[in-house]
Tab-separated table of C-alpha atoms in Angstrom:
chain	number	residue	atom	x	y	z
Y	965	MET	CA	144.452	207.966	307.310
Y	966	ARG	CA	145.398	211.505	308.344
Y	967	ASN	CA	142.764	213.935	309.577
Y	968	ARG	CA	142.009	217.099	307.653
Y	969	VAL	CA	142.780	220.168	309.758
Y	970	VAL	CA	140.921	223.478	309.667
Y	971	ILE	CA	141.130	226.819	311.445
Y	972	THR	CA	138.074	227.715	313.539
Y	973	GLY	CA	139.299	230.529	315.788
Y	974	LEU	CA	141.479	233.629	315.517
Y	975	GLY	CA	142.899	236.110	318.017
Y	976	VAL	CA	145.411	238.937	317.790
Y	977	ALA	CA	147.181	241.704	319.668
Y	978	ALA	CA	149.114	243.585	316.984
Y	979	PRO	CA	150.729	247.033	316.912
Y	980	ASN	CA	148.045	248.397	314.576
Y	981	ALA	CA	145.023	246.823	316.313
Y	982	VAL	CA	143.924	244.540	319.126
Y	983	GLY	CA	141.107	242.097	318.388
Y	984	ILE	CA	140.083	240.508	315.098
Y	985	PRO	CA	137.420	243.054	313.984
Y	986	SER	CA	139.783	246.023	314.425
Y	987	PHE	CA	142.730	244.115	312.954
Y	988	LEU	CA	140.723	243.165	309.862
Y	989	ASP	CA	139.842	246.829	309.280
Y	990	ALA	CA	143.439	247.925	309.909
Y	991	ILE	CA	145.130	245.568	307.460
Y	992	GLN	CA	142.597	246.294	304.724
Y	993	ALA	CA	143.173	250.023	305.207
Y	994	GLY	CA	146.965	249.701	305.295
Y	995	LYS	CA	147.042	251.219	308.789
Y	996	SER	CA	150.448	251.460	310.441
Y	997	GLY	CA	150.968	250.762	314.136
Y	998	ILE	CA	154.521	252.108	314.276
Y	999	VAL	CA	155.021	255.172	316.487
Y	1000	PHE	CA	157.793	257.170	318.156
Y	1001	GLN	CA	158.958	255.595	321.437
Y	1002	PRO	CA	160.281	258.259	323.871
Y	1003	ASP	CA	162.032	255.704	326.096
Y	1004	LEU	CA	164.199	254.590	323.176
Y	1005	ALA	CA	165.191	258.201	322.520
Y	1006	GLU	CA	166.074	258.710	326.177
Y	1007	LEU	CA	168.257	255.603	326.058
Y	1008	LYS	CA	170.036	256.915	322.952
Y	1009	PHE	CA	168.838	254.216	320.562
Y	1010	SER	CA	169.558	254.908	316.911
Y	1011	CYS	CA	166.100	253.570	316.032
Y	1012	GLN	CA	163.604	255.386	318.246
Y	1013	ILE	CA	160.378	253.927	316.848
Y	1014	GLY	CA	158.522	250.663	317.288
Y	1015	GLY	CA	155.213	248.863	317.222
Y	1016	ILE	CA	153.445	248.091	320.511
Y	1017	PRO	CA	149.862	246.775	320.662
Y	1018	PRO	CA	147.395	249.404	321.961
Y	1019	VAL	CA	146.229	247.327	324.936
Y	1020	ASN	CA	144.287	249.514	327.358
Y	1021	GLU	CA	143.110	248.868	330.903
Y	1022	ALA	CA	139.661	247.751	329.787
Y	1023	ILE	CA	141.150	245.050	327.561
Y	1024	ARG	CA	143.502	243.842	330.304
Y	1025	ASN	CA	140.643	243.617	332.796
Y	1026	GLN	CA	138.774	241.229	330.500
Y	1027	TYR	CA	141.446	238.576	331.017
Y	1028	PHE	CA	143.303	239.306	334.261
Y	1029	SER	CA	142.399	240.024	337.871
Y	1030	GLU	CA	143.616	243.158	339.614
Y	1031	LEU	CA	146.083	241.067	341.637
Y	1032	GLN	CA	147.483	239.400	338.510
Y	1033	LEU	CA	148.003	242.747	336.804
Y	1034	ARG	CA	149.883	244.097	339.822
Y	1035	GLN	CA	152.303	241.175	339.600
Y	1036	LEU	CA	152.632	240.889	335.810
Y	1037	ASN	CA	155.237	242.913	333.973
Y	1038	SER	CA	155.783	240.478	331.108
Y	1039	SER	CA	154.072	242.141	328.163
Y	1040	GLY	CA	154.446	238.934	326.149
Y	1041	ILE	CA	152.242	236.984	328.563
Y	1042	ILE	CA	149.612	239.722	328.492
Y	1043	TYR	CA	149.570	239.775	324.679
Y	1044	GLY	CA	149.575	235.976	324.455
Y	1045	VAL	CA	146.655	235.565	326.839
Y	1046	ILE	CA	144.633	238.268	325.060
Y	1047	ALA	CA	145.189	236.691	321.625
Y	1048	GLY	CA	144.820	233.108	322.846
Y	1049	MET	CA	141.594	233.675	324.761
Y	1050	GLU	CA	140.104	235.691	321.903
Y	1051	ALA	CA	140.846	232.819	319.519
Y	1052	TRP	CA	139.270	230.277	321.877
Y	1053	GLN	CA	136.154	232.400	322.326
Y	1054	ASN	CA	136.069	233.192	318.594
Y	1055	ALA	CA	135.970	229.461	317.924
Y	1056	GLY	CA	132.923	229.134	320.186
Y	1057	LEU	CA	134.682	226.694	322.488
Y	1058	PRO	CA	133.870	226.301	326.199
Y	1059	VAL	CA	136.291	226.482	329.100
Y	1060	ALA	CA	136.685	223.169	330.928
Y	1061	THR	CA	135.163	223.042	334.396
Y	1062	ASP	CA	135.669	220.043	336.698
Y	1063	GLU	CA	137.753	217.860	334.391
Y	1064	PRO	CA	140.456	218.821	331.875
Y	1065	ASP	CA	139.543	218.895	328.199
Y	1066	TRP	CA	141.605	215.875	327.159
Y	1067	ASP	CA	141.035	216.544	323.455
Y	1068	SER	CA	142.402	220.117	323.425
Y	1069	GLY	CA	146.038	221.170	323.578
Y	1070	ILE	CA	148.230	224.255	323.282
Y	1071	VAL	CA	151.442	224.997	321.411
Y	1072	PHE	CA	152.292	228.626	322.110
Y	1073	GLY	CA	155.801	229.844	321.440
Y	1074	THR	CA	157.949	232.813	322.306
Y	1075	GLY	CA	161.518	234.058	322.084
Y	1076	MET	CA	162.832	236.143	324.969
Y	1077	LEU	CA	160.093	236.299	327.613
Y	1078	GLY	CA	159.957	238.305	330.815
Y	1079	VAL	CA	163.161	240.272	330.336
Y	1080	ASP	CA	161.847	243.152	332.473
Y	1081	LYS	CA	161.084	240.653	335.241
Y	1082	PHE	CA	164.581	239.183	334.896
Y	1083	ARG	CA	166.075	242.655	335.267
Y	1084	GLU	CA	164.006	243.347	338.366
Y	1085	SER	CA	164.983	239.992	339.834
Y	1086	ILE	CA	168.683	240.429	339.150
Y	1087	TYR	CA	168.766	243.720	341.052
Y	1088	LYS	CA	166.926	242.235	344.033
Y	1089	VAL	CA	169.171	239.161	344.164
Y	1090	ASP	CA	172.318	241.294	343.906
Y	1091	GLU	CA	171.011	243.420	346.777
Y	1092	GLY	CA	170.357	240.355	348.952
Y	1093	GLN	CA	166.570	240.660	348.663
Y	1094	VAL	CA	165.809	237.153	347.405
Y	1095	ARG	CA	162.784	236.848	349.695
Y	1096	ARG	CA	161.232	239.892	348.011
Y	1097	LEU	CA	161.279	238.412	344.518
Y	1098	GLY	CA	157.648	237.353	344.689
Y	1099	SER	CA	155.955	234.165	343.597
Y	1100	THR	CA	155.565	234.881	339.879
Y	1101	VAL	CA	159.185	235.307	338.751
Y	1102	VAL	CA	159.554	231.774	337.399
Y	1103	ILE	CA	156.160	231.760	335.665
Y	1104	GLN	CA	156.847	235.085	333.972
Y	1105	THR	CA	160.292	234.164	332.728
Y	1106	MET	CA	159.960	230.530	331.650
Y	1107	THR	CA	159.420	229.987	327.935
Y	1108	SER	CA	156.243	227.995	328.582
Y	1109	GLY	CA	154.777	230.728	330.790
Y	1110	VAL	CA	152.211	231.778	328.177
Y	1111	SER	CA	151.056	228.249	327.348
Y	1112	ALA	CA	150.844	227.516	331.094
Y	1113	PHE	CA	148.680	230.597	331.692
Y	1114	LEU	CA	146.392	229.719	328.782
Y	1115	GLY	CA	146.277	226.032	329.711
Y	1116	GLY	CA	144.977	226.895	333.153
Y	1117	MET	CA	142.458	229.432	331.886
Y	1118	ILE	CA	141.019	227.025	329.304
Y	1119	GLY	CA	141.573	223.744	331.138
Y	1120	CYS	CA	143.426	221.939	328.346
Y	1121	GLY	CA	144.347	218.326	329.063
Y	1122	ASN	CA	146.204	217.448	325.860
Y	1123	GLN	CA	149.724	218.563	324.894
Y	1124	LEU	CA	150.692	221.810	326.602
Y	1125	SER	CA	154.000	223.154	325.334
Y	1126	ALA	CA	156.000	226.077	324.012
Y	1127	ASN	CA	158.328	226.267	321.020
Y	1128	SER	CA	161.029	228.779	320.210
Y	1129	SER	CA	162.580	229.220	316.775
Y	1130	ALA	CA	163.283	232.943	316.481
Y	1131	CYS	CA	161.193	234.632	313.763
Y	1132	ALA	CA	159.786	231.288	312.567
Y	1133	THR	CA	158.237	230.501	315.977
Y	1134	GLY	CA	154.595	231.325	315.179
Y	1135	THR	CA	154.456	229.484	311.862
Y	1136	GLU	CA	156.255	226.543	313.438
Y	1137	ALA	CA	153.676	226.455	316.269
Y	1138	LEU	CA	150.900	226.247	313.686
Y	1139	LEU	CA	152.641	223.356	311.941
Y	1140	LEU	CA	153.247	221.510	315.226
Y	1141	GLY	CA	149.569	221.822	316.104
Y	1142	TYR	CA	148.582	220.745	312.615
Y	1143	GLU	CA	150.669	217.571	312.846
Y	1144	ARG	CA	149.218	216.615	316.225
Y	1145	ILE	CA	145.655	216.854	314.935
Y	1146	ALA	CA	146.429	215.276	311.540
Y	1147	ASN	CA	147.944	212.283	313.363
Y	1148	GLY	CA	144.867	211.861	315.565
Y	1149	GLN	CA	146.521	212.812	318.852
Y	1150	ALA	CA	144.225	215.783	319.526
Y	1151	LYS	CA	140.963	217.236	318.259
Y	1152	ARG	CA	141.923	220.838	318.821
Y	1153	VAL	CA	145.147	222.808	319.357
Y	1154	LEU	CA	145.470	226.479	320.230
Y	1155	ALA	CA	148.594	227.496	318.316
Y	1156	GLY	CA	150.333	230.864	318.448
Y	1157	SER	CA	153.264	232.915	319.640
Y	1158	CYS	CA	154.046	236.151	321.429
Y	1159	SER	CA	156.845	238.625	322.011
Y	1160	ASP	CA	157.703	241.127	324.724
Y	1161	HIS	CA	158.481	244.707	323.802
Y	1162	GLY	CA	160.930	247.294	325.034
Y	1163	PRO	CA	164.565	248.342	325.119
Y	1164	TYR	CA	165.893	245.157	326.708
Y	1165	ILE	CA	164.447	243.101	323.856
Y	1166	TRP	CA	165.211	245.545	321.063
Y	1167	GLY	CA	168.606	246.839	322.221
Y	1168	GLY	CA	170.619	243.985	320.742
Y	1169	PHE	CA	169.153	244.596	317.303
Y	1170	ASP	CA	169.897	248.302	317.545
Y	1171	ALA	CA	173.494	247.413	318.391
Y	1172	MET	CA	173.614	245.176	315.287
Y	1173	ARG	CA	172.578	248.200	313.186
Y	1174	VAL	CA	169.778	246.296	311.484
Y	1175	MET	CA	167.077	248.808	312.433
Y	1176	PRO	CA	166.372	252.124	310.623
Y	1177	TYR	CA	167.257	255.493	312.123
Y	1178	GLN	CA	166.234	257.791	309.250
Y	1179	PHE	CA	162.521	257.803	310.059
Y	1180	ASN	CA	162.393	258.708	313.745
Y	1181	ASN	CA	160.347	261.779	312.810
Y	1182	ASP	CA	158.159	259.887	310.340
Y	1183	PRO	CA	157.461	256.488	311.951
Y	1184	GLU	CA	154.671	255.303	309.652
Y	1185	ARG	CA	157.002	255.390	306.639
Y	1186	ALA	CA	159.842	253.545	308.371
Y	1187	SER	CA	158.992	249.900	307.695
Y	1188	ARG	CA	159.664	249.467	303.970
Y	1189	PRO	CA	159.755	245.818	302.848
Y	1190	LEU	CA	160.472	245.366	299.117
Y	1191	SER	CA	161.534	249.016	298.821
Y	1192	ALA	CA	164.737	250.413	297.337
Y	1193	THR	CA	165.004	252.692	300.397
Y	1194	ALA	CA	164.498	249.929	302.971
Y	1195	SER	CA	167.117	250.383	305.666
Y	1196	GLY	CA	166.310	247.794	308.283
Y	1197	PHE	CA	163.413	246.353	310.230
Y	1198	VAL	CA	161.323	248.290	312.726
Y	1199	PRO	CA	160.889	246.389	316.009
Y	1200	GLY	CA	157.427	245.308	317.055
Y	1201	SER	CA	155.684	243.073	319.568
Y	1202	GLY	CA	152.369	241.372	320.247
Y	1203	ALA	CA	150.767	237.970	319.759
Y	1204	GLY	CA	148.687	235.965	317.333
Y	1205	ALA	CA	146.667	232.817	317.960
Y	1206	LEU	CA	144.748	230.292	315.870
Y	1207	VAL	CA	142.486	227.430	316.913
Y	1208	LEU	CA	143.271	224.386	314.781
Y	1209	GLU	CA	140.687	221.637	314.743
Y	1210	SER	CA	140.000	218.365	313.004
Y	1211	LEU	CA	137.490	218.833	310.212
Y	1212	GLU	CA	135.294	216.150	311.759
Y	1213	SER	CA	135.139	217.995	315.089
Y	1214	ALA	CA	134.508	221.362	313.424
Y	1215	LEU	CA	131.660	220.025	311.306
Y	1216	GLU	CA	130.166	218.172	314.248
Y	1217	ARG	CA	129.807	221.362	316.272
Y	1218	LYS	CA	128.926	223.501	313.215
Y	1219	ALA	CA	131.861	225.829	313.792
Y	1220	THR	CA	132.832	228.671	311.475
Y	1221	ILE	CA	135.725	227.431	309.332
Y	1222	TYR	CA	138.101	230.221	308.297
Y	1223	ALA	CA	140.540	228.150	306.233
Y	1224	GLU	CA	142.065	224.719	305.851
Y	1225	VAL	CA	145.697	223.877	306.631
Y	1226	LEU	CA	146.966	221.698	303.785
Y	1227	GLY	CA	150.441	221.123	305.204
Y	1228	GLY	CA	153.852	222.658	305.360
Y	1229	HIS	CA	157.522	222.137	306.033
Y	1230	GLN	CA	160.284	223.214	308.407
Y	1231	ASN	CA	164.009	222.972	307.831
Y	1232	SER	CA	167.380	224.537	308.514
Y	1233	GLY	CA	170.167	225.670	306.256
Y	1234	GLY	CA	172.688	224.301	308.717
Y	1235	GLN	CA	174.534	227.655	308.551
Y	1236	ARG	CA	176.199	226.369	305.404
Y	1237	GLY	CA	176.074	227.528	301.796
Y	1238	GLY	CA	175.949	231.214	302.675
Y	1239	GLY	CA	173.721	230.681	305.688
Y	1240	SER	CA	174.815	231.911	309.125
Y	1241	MET	CA	173.399	232.624	312.547
Y	1242	THR	CA	171.716	235.733	311.120
Y	1243	ALA	CA	171.425	235.028	307.380
Y	1244	PRO	CA	169.477	232.293	305.574
Y	1245	ASN	CA	170.925	229.625	303.334
Y	1246	ALA	CA	169.146	230.441	300.047
Y	1247	GLN	CA	169.004	226.800	299.023
Y	1248	ALA	CA	167.336	225.857	302.310
Y	1249	VAL	CA	164.723	228.596	301.886
Y	1250	LYS	CA	163.916	227.395	298.375
Y	1251	ARG	CA	163.797	223.772	299.543
Y	1252	CYS	CA	161.494	224.638	302.457
Y	1253	ILE	CA	158.985	226.263	300.088
Y	1254	GLN	CA	159.124	223.380	297.622
Y	1255	GLN	CA	158.739	220.728	300.325
Y	1256	ALA	CA	155.786	222.610	301.848
Y	1257	ILE	CA	154.030	222.680	298.471
Y	1258	GLN	CA	154.706	218.986	297.925
Y	1259	GLN	CA	153.534	218.019	301.402
Y	1260	ALA	CA	150.353	220.071	300.927
Y	1261	GLY	CA	149.529	218.259	297.700
Y	1262	VAL	CA	149.254	221.374	295.536
Y	1263	GLN	CA	151.115	222.665	292.506
Y	1264	PRO	CA	153.177	225.889	292.319
Y	1265	ASP	CA	150.659	227.315	289.848
Y	1266	ASP	CA	147.891	226.881	292.438
Y	1267	ILE	CA	149.295	229.549	294.751
Y	1268	ASP	CA	147.398	232.839	294.573
Y	1269	ILE	CA	149.070	234.806	297.394
Y	1270	ILE	CA	152.447	234.738	299.114
Y	1271	ASP	CA	152.537	236.265	302.585
Y	1272	GLY	CA	156.275	236.718	302.828
Y	1273	HIS	CA	158.748	237.086	305.667
Y	1274	LEU	CA	160.158	240.251	304.003
Y	1275	THR	CA	161.727	242.265	306.813
Y	1276	ALA	CA	162.826	245.440	304.964
Y	1277	THR	CA	166.491	244.415	304.965
Y	1278	ILE	CA	168.951	243.612	302.193
Y	1279	LYS	CA	167.608	240.043	302.177
Y	1280	ASP	CA	164.200	240.972	300.690
Y	1281	ALA	CA	165.438	240.604	297.117
Y	1282	ALA	CA	167.009	237.247	297.974
Y	1283	GLU	CA	163.704	236.049	299.425
Y	1284	VAL	CA	161.773	237.053	296.293
Y	1285	THR	CA	164.407	235.252	294.208
Y	1286	ALA	CA	163.876	232.112	296.296
Y	1287	TRP	CA	160.108	232.275	295.754
Y	1288	CYS	CA	160.607	232.721	291.995
Y	1289	GLU	CA	162.932	229.729	291.803
Y	1290	ALA	CA	160.839	227.529	294.079
Y	1291	LEU	CA	157.620	228.209	292.177
Y	1292	GLY	CA	159.136	228.505	288.720
Y	1293	ARG	CA	157.101	231.698	288.293
Y	1294	ARG	CA	158.033	235.336	287.662
Y	1295	GLY	CA	156.904	238.492	285.903
Y	1296	ASP	CA	153.125	238.716	285.381
Y	1297	ASP	CA	152.778	235.047	286.273
Y	1298	PHE	CA	153.967	235.588	289.849
Y	1299	PRO	CA	151.370	235.427	292.671
Y	1300	TYR	CA	150.485	238.494	294.706
Y	1301	ILE	CA	153.089	239.000	297.441
Y	1302	ASN	CA	152.874	241.231	300.507
Y	1303	SER	CA	154.437	241.862	303.893
Y	1304	LEU	CA	152.487	242.676	307.059
Y	1305	LYS	CA	155.718	244.056	308.534
Y	1306	SER	CA	155.131	247.182	306.466
Y	1307	MET	CA	152.307	248.020	308.909
Y	1308	VAL	CA	153.359	246.452	312.209
Y	1309	GLY	CA	157.132	246.140	312.011
Y	1310	HIS	CA	158.971	242.934	312.810
Y	1311	CYS	CA	157.243	241.404	315.822
Y	1312	LEU	CA	160.090	238.907	316.294
Y	1313	SER	CA	158.826	235.638	317.814
Y	1314	ALA	CA	155.227	236.868	317.395
Y	1315	ALA	CA	155.702	237.704	313.708
Y	1316	GLY	CA	154.698	234.333	312.285
Y	1317	SER	CA	151.477	233.970	314.260
Y	1318	ILE	CA	150.276	237.545	313.691
Y	1319	GLU	CA	151.039	237.183	309.982
Y	1320	CYS	CA	149.285	233.781	309.858
Y	1321	VAL	CA	146.164	235.416	311.311
Y	1322	ALA	CA	146.345	238.094	308.595
Y	1323	SER	CA	146.782	235.381	305.946
Y	1324	VAL	CA	143.692	233.495	307.113
Y	1325	LEU	CA	141.653	236.707	307.070
Y	1326	GLU	CA	142.757	237.346	303.474
Y	1327	LEU	CA	141.456	233.968	302.372
Y	1328	HIS	CA	138.249	234.047	304.406
Y	1329	HIS	CA	137.223	237.584	303.451
Y	1330	GLY	CA	138.491	237.583	299.870
Y	1331	PHE	CA	141.137	240.310	299.724
Y	1332	VAL	CA	144.877	240.925	299.475
Y	1333	TYR	CA	146.121	243.461	302.007
Y	1334	PRO	CA	148.480	246.219	300.821
Y	1335	SER	CA	152.217	246.138	301.352
Y	1336	ILE	CA	152.705	249.802	302.177
Y	1337	ASN	CA	155.802	251.987	301.798
Y	1338	CYS	CA	157.203	250.249	298.710
Y	1339	GLU	CA	156.302	252.855	296.103
Y	1340	ASP	CA	160.003	252.811	295.167
Y	1341	LEU	CA	160.271	249.086	294.484
Y	1342	HIS	CA	163.745	247.591	294.836
Y	1343	PRO	CA	165.224	247.271	291.316
Y	1344	GLU	CA	166.328	243.661	291.862
Y	1345	ILE	CA	162.747	242.790	292.788
Y	1346	SER	CA	161.124	244.697	289.909
Y	1347	ALA	CA	163.456	242.797	287.561
Y	1348	LEU	CA	161.960	239.525	288.812
Y	1349	ILE	CA	158.242	240.178	289.196
Y	1350	ALA	CA	155.697	242.603	287.780
Y	1351	PRO	CA	155.249	245.601	290.129
Y	1352	GLU	CA	151.480	245.162	290.136
Y	1353	ARG	CA	151.946	241.816	291.911
Y	1354	ILE	CA	152.858	243.820	295.014
Y	1355	PRO	CA	149.605	245.597	296.003
Y	1356	GLN	CA	149.901	249.065	297.501
Y	1357	GLN	CA	146.142	249.322	298.021
Y	1358	VAL	CA	143.804	246.571	299.168
Y	1359	ILE	CA	142.708	244.257	296.346
Y	1360	LYS	CA	139.388	242.457	296.472
Y	1361	GLN	CA	140.025	238.938	295.232
Y	1362	ASN	CA	138.651	235.530	296.134
Y	1363	SER	CA	141.828	233.482	296.432
Y	1364	THR	CA	142.091	229.746	296.995
Y	1365	VAL	CA	145.658	228.913	298.084
Y	1366	LEU	CA	148.089	231.011	300.134
Y	1367	ALA	CA	151.707	230.275	301.057
Y	1368	LYS	CA	152.964	231.762	304.327
Y	1369	ALA	CA	156.616	231.572	305.311
Y	1370	ASN	CA	158.962	232.875	307.984
Y	1371	PHE	CA	162.736	232.588	308.206
Y	1372	GLY	CA	164.601	233.110	311.473
Y	1373	PHE	CA	167.942	233.618	313.180
Y	1374	GLY	CA	169.807	230.348	313.416
Y	1375	ASP	CA	169.102	229.711	309.718
Y	1376	VAL	CA	165.678	228.152	310.405
Y	1377	ASN	CA	162.702	228.154	308.024
Y	1378	ALA	CA	158.983	227.375	308.183
Y	1379	CYS	CA	156.362	227.466	305.436
Y	1380	VAL	CA	152.657	226.592	305.668
Y	1381	ILE	CA	150.108	226.246	302.870
Y	1382	LEU	CA	146.570	227.469	303.615
Y	1383	LYS	CA	143.456	227.009	301.514
Y	1384	THR	CA	139.971	228.474	301.411
Y	1385	PHE	CA	137.679	225.819	302.863
Y	1386	TYR	CA	135.211	224.120	300.584
Y	1387	GLN	CA	133.165	221.310	302.117
C-alpha cells in the first residue's frame, strides 16, 4: 500500500520577495520583481531587464559564515540554501546532530550552476594559476552542489541527489520526492530547485531572441503571459523548496499540513510530432496532463485552478489549447488559470519549484493570485476560455484541487496534482 504524501514546509527566494510571509503578500498583491539591470545594458543585451531575488546581507548571514560568503559566487547555491533551510525550519524539523537523519532525503535540482565560478576558473587556468583556484570550485559548479550544501547543513542520511530537466526541474524534483515517500523509502524529502542569475546564464536566450526588448524602460509591464502583446519571456532566478512528508509522520508530530500531493506524471515528446529541442510536442503535453490526472485519482471536472507554465511566448495559446483538450473543458467551464511568470519572469530551472510554492499557498490560504499584464488577452486564448477565468486581481476562493505543470527545453514535461488537505 502506498503512503499518502503531504507538504509540511515551504521556502522561497523569488524576484518579488524572499521568505514565505513576504512572498505570500507579494503574489496576492500582484507585485512584480522585474527591474532594469544596468549590467545587461552595458553588455548590449537587447533585453535589459530581469528578476533577481532581493537577498540582502542580513539574509545571507542567517545561513552562511563570513568565510563561506567570501568564497561563494554561485547565486544559485545561495538561493537554494536560503529556500531549502527556510522550508526545513518552516516544517518544524530539527537538524541532525551526531548521527545522520536516515529517514530524510533531498532532491534539489538546477540547470546551469556556478557559471561565474567557471568563468573565473577558466581565466586562472589559462593564465597558469591552477593553484589559485581555491577549494570550492568543484562544489560550486557541480549540479549536486546545492543538495550537498543542504545535506550537510541538515544532516540528511537518505537519498541526496540533484535532477536537471530544464524548466521542468522543480516540478520533477517534487514528483521524485513524492515517489520516494509514497513507496516507503523515506519519511521526508526536501524537494526544490534553483537557478543562477546574470549575463552568462541569460545571454544565450537573448541571442535566441526569445526575450522582450520593448519594455526596458517599463520593466514591470514586460512579462505578459496570455497577452496579445507578449513578446518573449523575461529572465529570472531564485529558488523554491518544499518539505514532502508521509502523512503518518506529519500527523505523528502534529505538523502543519499545507496541501496533499495526489500524484503526477512526467514524459517527453521525443522531439517528434512538432516537438523540438525548444518547442513542445502538443500531444505529449496533453498526454502528460491526462496521465497526471489519472495517476492522482481525480476527474478533470475536479480541477479548480491551473497554475500554468505560460512563458509569455507564442506557445501560450498552444498550452491553453492543450489544457482545454486534456480536461475537455472550455469557456465558462474552464478552471481559473494563472502564471506566476507575470510577476517574477521565467526563473528557468527554479521556475517549477517557485511556482509550486505559490500553488500550495493558493490552496492553503484560499485564493487565486492574479496573472498580471494580460489586460489585452490573446485572441486565440479568449476564443477558448472565458476571460474571467484569468484573474487580473486576487480572487478569494477556497479551492480543492490544483494542477501545476511545467514544460522544458528538450521537449520534457511534468505535471503534479495538489489538493487541499482534509484529514
